Amino acid sequence: MIIRSPKPWQKERPPITAKRLYLNRRHFIKSLIGASLGATAFSLTGCQTSESKQALKNSLKQPKISPLTTNPNFASVERPITDEILAGSYNNFYEFGGNKSIWLKAQNLPTENWKVEVTGLVKNPKTYDLDEIKKQFPIEERIYRFRCVEAWSMVLPWVGFPMRELIKAVEPTAKAKFVRFTSRYDSEIMPGPTLHFGGLPWPYTESLRLDEMANELAFFAIGIYGEELPKQHGAPIRAVLPWKYGFKGAKSIVKIEFVAEQPDTYWHTLVPNEYGLIANVNPDVPHPRWSQATEKFISNGPNLSWEMKETQLYNGYGEYVAALY
Ligand SMILES: Nc1nc2c(c(=O)[nH]1)N[C@H]1C(S)=C(S)[C@@H](COP(=O)(O)O)O[C@H]1N2
Ligand SMILES: [Mo]
């Protein structure tokens, strides 16, 4: 993989030509194959020594969120909750690299004085800081299945609030039909793949239809395992959409924009035939490079292992979301 970082005199983004995009997609697909299904080691990747195990534990030790109640509708699923150490050391956060063991690099994410700008077609635009978010919105715990498009899955205990509460607060206008989430991006601290400079559509963005965002399941997480989000999970605030593939849930969100037209997204710009804009979990729609009929359910740590499970339509959440489609 060719990784180039921008030189100061390259600050201007050159236009993305069709040929460059095509090459980048091929590179990116290659790096994804290496990073995901193919090359997964059966141990805690990037965590071989006792020092690195301690560093991992430290990265997961975050302030407790209390008081905290679990929403009774989402208090458990039929599978056990994934081991915390495993979930915190097997991540996707491409800003920090194209493999699963980015947890250490992600510790460079600066999260102090975080602001989330809520803007666009809303009556009450507002820039929130994290304290305001915690005070203003009803924080609760929800245990959700989590399914990555790469065909691995977990069960994760998120802490946060329903997206519909933000909709109520900012009041989208009648013209707002979609929402776009933008993740923090800073090439100085994020050593992930840049390939040809200008060729990857950073920052990471994702989008939803407004009716999807208003669904009961759509959630902003500010914590996991009863504590504030560790950086590798997308601190301090990220999206969680349990009926969709994991890539729809943007991490480390800095901007939420209500818009009239369907916005393009990071993955869809790069590889439109593999990462659709809707991306609901569906066992009958194979990824172009692998089947989605089964998944590797990752639960027990600290060593990485999995059980094969059948993929469920909408990741098992059809009763909540089937009417949307
Ligand atoms: N900003 C950003 N958000 C992201 C990603 C990413 O690379 N960058 N990866 C997505 C993918 S593919 C998955 S599966 C989940 C992984 O979340 P986790 O590491 O907390 O389990 O984050 C999603 N959100
Ligand atoms: Mo994913």
Coordinates of C-alpha atoms and ligand atoms in Angstrom, one line a residue:
M1 CA 0.0 0.0 0.0
I2 CA 1.3 3.4 -0.9
I3 CA 1.0 5.8 2.0
R4 CA 1.9 9.4 1.4
S5 CA 1.3 12.3 3.8
P6 CA 0.7 15.7 2.5
K7 CA 3.6 18.1 2.1
P8 CA 2.9 21.7 3.3
W9 CA 2.8 22.9 -0.3
Q10 CA 0.2 20.3 -1.2
K11 CA -2.4 21.9 1.1
E12 CA -4.7 22.5 -1.8
R13 CA -6.6 19.3 -2.7
P14 CA -6.1 18.4 -6.3
P15 CA -9.3 17.5 -8.1
I16 CA -10.0 13.8 -7.9
T17 CA -9.7 12.4 -11.4
A18 CA -11.7 9.3 -12.5
K19 CA -8.4 7.4 -13.0
R20 CA -7.1 8.3 -9.5
L21 CA -10.3 7.3 -7.8
Y22 CA -10.3 4.0 -9.7
L23 CA -6.7 3.3 -8.5
N24 CA -7.5 4.3 -5.0
R25 CA -10.5 2.0 -4.8
R26 CA -8.3 -0.9 -5.9
H27 CA -5.7 0.0 -3.3
F28 CA -8.3 0.4 -0.7
I29 CA -10.1 -2.9 -1.5
K30 CA -6.7 -4.6 -1.2
S31 CA -5.9 -3.1 2.1
L32 CA -9.4 -4.0 3.4
I33 CA -9.0 -7.6 2.4
G34 CA -5.7 -7.7 4.3
A35 CA -7.3 -5.9 7.2
S36 CA -10.5 -7.7 7.8
L37 CA -11.6 -11.2 7.1
G38 CA -8.4 -12.6 5.8
A39 CA -5.7 -11.6 8.3
T40 CA -7.4 -11.8 11.6
A41 CA -5.0 -13.3 14.2
F42 CA -6.2 -15.6 17.0
S43 CA -4.8 -13.4 19.7
L44 CA -5.1 -9.9 20.9
T45 CA -3.5 -8.2 18.0
G46 CA -1.0 -5.5 18.9
C47 CA -1.1 -6.6 22.5
Q48 CA 1.6 -9.3 23.0
T49 CA 3.6 -8.0 25.9
S50 CA 2.4 -7.4 29.5
E51 CA 3.2 -3.7 29.0
S52 CA 0.9 -3.4 26.1
K53 CA -1.8 -5.4 27.9
Q54 CA -1.6 -2.9 30.7
A55 CA -1.7 0.0 28.2
L56 CA -4.8 -1.5 26.7
K57 CA -6.5 -1.8 30.1
N58 CA -5.6 1.8 30.9
S59 CA -7.1 3.0 27.7
L60 CA -10.3 1.3 28.6
K61 CA -10.4 2.7 32.2
Q62 CA -12.7 5.7 31.8
P63 CA -14.9 7.7 34.2
K64 CA -18.0 5.9 35.3
I65 CA -21.3 7.2 34.1
S66 CA -23.7 7.4 37.0
P67 CA -26.4 7.2 37.9
L68 CA -27.2 4.8 35.0
T69 CA -30.3 2.8 34.3
T70 CA -30.6 0.2 31.6
N71 CA -33.6 0.7 29.3
P72 CA -35.7 -2.4 30.1
N73 CA -36.6 -2.9 26.4
F74 CA -32.9 -3.3 25.6
A75 CA -31.6 -5.0 28.7
S76 CA -30.3 -8.1 27.0
V77 CA -30.3 -10.1 23.8
E78 CA -30.1 -13.9 23.3
R79 CA -26.3 -13.7 23.1
P80 CA -23.8 -12.8 25.9
I81 CA -22.2 -9.4 26.0
T82 CA -18.8 -9.3 24.3
D83 CA -15.7 -9.2 26.6
E84 CA -14.7 -5.5 27.1
I85 CA -11.0 -6.1 26.4
L86 CA -11.8 -7.8 23.2
A87 CA -14.2 -5.1 22.0
G88 CA -11.7 -2.5 22.9
S89 CA -8.8 -4.1 20.9
Y90 CA -10.6 -5.2 17.8
N91 CA -11.8 -2.0 16.2
N92 CA -12.4 -0.2 12.9
F93 CA -11.2 3.4 12.9
Y94 CA -9.5 3.9 9.6
E95 CA -8.3 7.4 10.5
F96 CA -5.8 5.5 12.6
G97 CA -5.0 2.7 10.3
G98 CA -6.4 -0.1 8.1
N99 CA -6.3 -2.9 10.6
K100 CA -8.1 -4.0 13.7
S101 CA -5.4 -3.1 16.2
I102 CA -5.6 0.7 16.1
W103 CA -6.5 1.0 19.8
L104 CA -3.0 2.3 20.8
K105 CA -2.8 4.8 17.9
A106 CA -6.3 6.0 18.7
Q107 CA -5.1 7.2 22.1
N108 CA -3.7 10.3 20.2
L109 CA -7.2 11.5 19.5
P110 CA -7.6 14.8 21.5
T111 CA -11.1 14.8 23.1
E112 CA -10.8 17.8 25.5
N113 CA -13.3 20.7 24.9
W114 CA -15.1 18.6 22.3
K115 CA -17.9 20.5 20.5
V116 CA -20.6 19.1 18.3
E117 CA -22.1 21.5 15.9
V118 CA -25.8 20.8 15.0
T119 CA -26.6 22.8 11.9
G120 CA -28.4 23.0 8.6
L121 CA -32.2 22.9 8.1
V122 CA -33.2 23.2 11.8
K123 CA -35.1 25.9 13.8
N124 CA -32.6 25.8 16.7
P125 CA -29.1 25.3 15.5
K126 CA -26.7 24.8 18.4
T127 CA -23.1 23.9 19.2
Y128 CA -23.1 21.5 22.1
D129 CA -20.3 20.6 24.5
L130 CA -20.2 17.3 26.1
D131 CA -21.4 18.5 29.5
E132 CA -24.5 20.1 27.9
I133 CA -25.2 16.8 26.1
K134 CA -25.0 14.8 29.3
K135 CA -27.3 17.3 31.1
Q136 CA -29.8 17.9 28.4
F137 CA -30.5 14.4 27.1
P138 CA -31.8 11.3 28.9
I139 CA -28.7 9.1 29.3
E140 CA -29.4 5.3 29.5
E141 CA -27.8 2.0 28.8
R142 CA -28.8 -0.2 25.9
I143 CA -27.5 -3.7 25.0
Y144 CA -27.4 -4.0 21.3
R145 CA -26.2 -6.6 18.8
F146 CA -23.5 -5.1 16.6
R147 CA -22.8 -6.4 13.1
C148 CA -19.9 -5.2 10.9
V149 CA -20.1 -5.5 7.1
E150 CA -17.0 -7.6 7.3
A151 CA -19.2 -10.4 8.8
W152 CA -18.0 -10.3 12.4
S153 CA -20.4 -9.4 15.2
M154 CA -20.5 -8.5 18.9
V155 CA -23.0 -7.6 21.6
L156 CA -22.2 -4.2 23.2
P157 CA -23.6 -2.3 26.2
W158 CA -23.8 1.3 25.0
V159 CA -24.5 4.3 27.1
G160 CA -26.2 7.3 25.4
F161 CA -29.4 8.7 24.3
P162 CA -31.9 8.2 21.4
M163 CA -31.2 10.4 18.3
R164 CA -34.9 11.4 18.3
E165 CA -34.2 13.4 21.5
L166 CA -31.8 15.6 19.4
I167 CA -34.4 15.9 16.7
K168 CA -36.9 17.2 19.3
A169 CA -34.4 19.7 20.6
V170 CA -33.2 21.2 17.3
E171 CA -36.5 20.9 15.3
P172 CA -35.6 20.2 11.7
T173 CA -37.6 22.2 9.2
A174 CA -40.0 20.7 6.7
K175 CA -37.3 20.7 4.1
A176 CA -34.9 18.5 6.1
K177 CA -35.0 14.9 4.7
F178 CA -31.6 13.6 5.6
V179 CA -28.9 14.0 8.2
R180 CA -25.1 13.9 7.8
F181 CA -22.6 13.0 10.5
T182 CA -19.0 14.2 10.2
S183 CA -16.2 12.6 12.2
R184 CA -13.2 14.6 13.4
Y185 CA -10.3 14.5 11.0
D186 CA -6.8 15.8 11.5
S187 CA -4.1 14.3 9.2
E188 CA -1.4 15.3 11.7
I189 CA -2.7 12.9 14.4
M190 CA -4.4 10.3 12.2
P191 CA -1.9 8.1 10.4
G192 CA -4.5 6.0 8.6
P193 CA -4.4 5.3 4.9
T194 CA -4.2 8.4 2.8
L195 CA -3.0 6.6 -0.3
H196 CA -2.7 9.3 -2.9
F197 CA -3.2 12.5 -1.1
G198 CA -6.5 14.0 -2.0
G199 CA -7.8 10.7 -3.1
L200 CA -9.6 9.5 0.1
P201 CA -12.7 11.4 1.0
W202 CA -11.8 12.4 4.6
P203 CA -13.3 13.4 6.8
Y204 CA -15.4 10.2 7.5
T205 CA -19.0 11.1 6.9
E206 CA -22.2 9.0 7.2
S207 CA -25.8 9.8 6.5
L208 CA -29.4 8.6 7.4
R209 CA -32.8 9.4 6.2
L210 CA -34.6 11.6 8.8
D211 CA -37.2 8.8 9.4
E212 CA -34.4 6.4 10.2
M213 CA -32.8 8.9 12.6
A214 CA -36.2 9.2 14.3
N215 CA -36.5 5.5 14.8
E216 CA -36.5 4.3 18.4
L217 CA -33.3 2.3 17.9
A218 CA -31.1 5.1 16.5
F219 CA -28.7 6.1 19.3
F220 CA -25.9 8.4 20.1
A221 CA -23.4 6.7 22.4
I222 CA -21.2 8.6 24.8
G223 CA -20.2 5.5 26.7
I224 CA -19.8 1.8 26.8
Y225 CA -19.6 -0.8 29.6
G226 CA -20.9 1.8 32.0
E227 CA -18.1 4.2 31.4
E228 CA -17.3 7.1 29.0
L229 CA -16.3 6.0 25.6
P230 CA -12.7 4.9 25.2
K231 CA -11.0 6.7 22.3
Q232 CA -10.8 3.5 20.1
H233 CA -14.6 3.2 20.3
G234 CA -15.1 6.8 18.9
A235 CA -14.9 9.1 21.9
P236 CA -16.6 11.2 23.0
I237 CA -19.7 10.7 20.9
R238 CA -20.5 8.3 18.1
A239 CA -23.6 6.9 16.3
V240 CA -25.0 3.4 16.9
L241 CA -27.5 2.0 14.5
P242 CA -27.9 -1.7 15.4
W243 CA -30.0 -2.8 12.4
K244 CA -27.4 -1.5 10.0
Y245 CA -23.8 -2.5 9.3
G246 CA -21.3 -0.9 11.7
F247 CA -19.8 1.5 9.2
K248 CA -23.0 3.6 9.3
G249 CA -22.2 4.5 12.9
A250 CA -19.7 7.4 12.6
K251 CA -17.2 7.8 15.4
S252 CA -16.0 10.9 17.1
I253 CA -18.7 13.1 15.7
V254 CA -18.0 16.9 15.4
K255 CA -20.9 17.9 13.1
I256 CA -24.5 16.9 12.6
E257 CA -26.2 18.6 9.6
F258 CA -29.8 18.4 8.5
V259 CA -30.1 18.6 4.7
A260 CA -32.6 18.2 1.9
E261 CA -30.7 15.8 -0.4
Q262 CA -29.2 12.4 0.3
P263 CA -25.5 13.2 1.2
D264 CA -22.8 11.0 -0.2
T265 CA -20.7 9.3 2.4
Y266 CA -17.1 8.2 2.9
W267 CA -17.4 4.5 2.1
H268 CA -20.0 5.0 -0.6
T269 CA -17.8 7.6 -2.4
L270 CA -14.9 5.1 -2.3
V271 CA -16.6 1.8 -3.1
P272 CA -20.3 2.4 -4.0
N273 CA -21.0 -1.2 -5.0
E274 CA -19.8 -2.5 -1.6
Y275 CA -21.1 0.0 0.9
G276 CA -24.6 1.1 0.1
L277 CA -26.1 4.2 1.6
I278 CA -28.9 2.3 3.4
A279 CA -26.7 -0.8 4.5
N280 CA -29.3 -2.7 6.5
V281 CA -28.1 -6.0 7.8
N282 CA -29.5 -8.6 5.4
P283 CA -28.3 -12.3 5.1
D284 CA -29.7 -12.5 1.6
V285 CA -27.7 -9.7 0.1
P286 CA -24.1 -10.8 -0.2
H287 CA -21.2 -8.4 -0.1
P288 CA -19.6 -8.5 -3.6
R289 CA -16.6 -10.3 -2.0
W290 CA -18.3 -12.5 0.6
S291 CA -21.5 -14.0 1.8
Q292 CA -23.5 -12.2 4.6
A293 CA -25.6 -15.3 5.4
T294 CA -23.4 -16.1 8.5
E295 CA -21.3 -14.1 10.9
K296 CA -18.4 -14.6 13.3
F297 CA -19.8 -13.8 16.7
I298 CA -17.0 -12.5 19.0
S299 CA -17.8 -12.8 22.6
N300 CA -15.2 -14.4 24.9
G301 CA -11.9 -12.8 25.7
P302 CA -9.2 -12.1 26.2
N303 CA -8.1 -14.2 23.3
L304 CA -9.9 -13.7 20.0
S305 CA -12.3 -16.5 19.1
W306 CA -15.7 -16.7 17.6
E307 CA -18.8 -18.8 17.0
M308 CA -20.4 -19.0 13.6
K309 CA -24.0 -17.7 13.7
E310 CA -26.7 -17.1 11.1
T311 CA -27.1 -13.5 10.2
Q312 CA -30.6 -12.1 11.1
L313 CA -32.5 -9.8 8.8
Y314 CA -32.1 -6.2 10.2
N315 CA -29.7 -7.8 12.7
G316 CA -32.8 -9.1 14.6
Y317 CA -34.5 -5.7 14.9
G318 CA -37.2 -6.1 12.3
E319 CA -40.0 -5.4 14.7
Y320 CA -38.6 -1.9 15.1
V321 CA -37.4 -1.0 11.6
A322 CA -39.1 -3.2 9.0
A323 CA -41.8 -0.7 8.4
L324 CA -39.2 1.9 7.3
Y325 CA -38.4 -0.1 4.2
Ligands
LIG1 N1 -14.9 7.9 11.9 C1 -15.0 6.6 11.8 N2 -16.1 6.0 12.2 C2 -16.3 4.6 12.0 C3 -15.3 3.9 11.4 C4 -14.1 4.5 10.9 O1 -13.2 3.9 10.3 N3 -14.0 5.9 11.1 N4 -15.5 2.5 11.1 C5 -16.9 2.0 11.2 C6 -16.9 0.6 11.2 S1 -16.6 -0.2 9.7 C7 -17.3 -0.1 12.3 S2 -17.5 -1.8 12.3 C8 -17.5 0.5 13.6 C9 -16.5 -0.1 14.7 O2 -16.8 0.4 15.9 P1 -16.0 -0.2 17.2 O3 -14.6 -0.2 16.8 O4 -16.3 0.7 18.3 O5 -16.5 -1.6 17.4 O6 -17.2 1.9 13.6 C10 -17.6 2.6 12.4 N5 -17.4 4.0 12.5
MO2 MO -17.6 -2.3 10.0

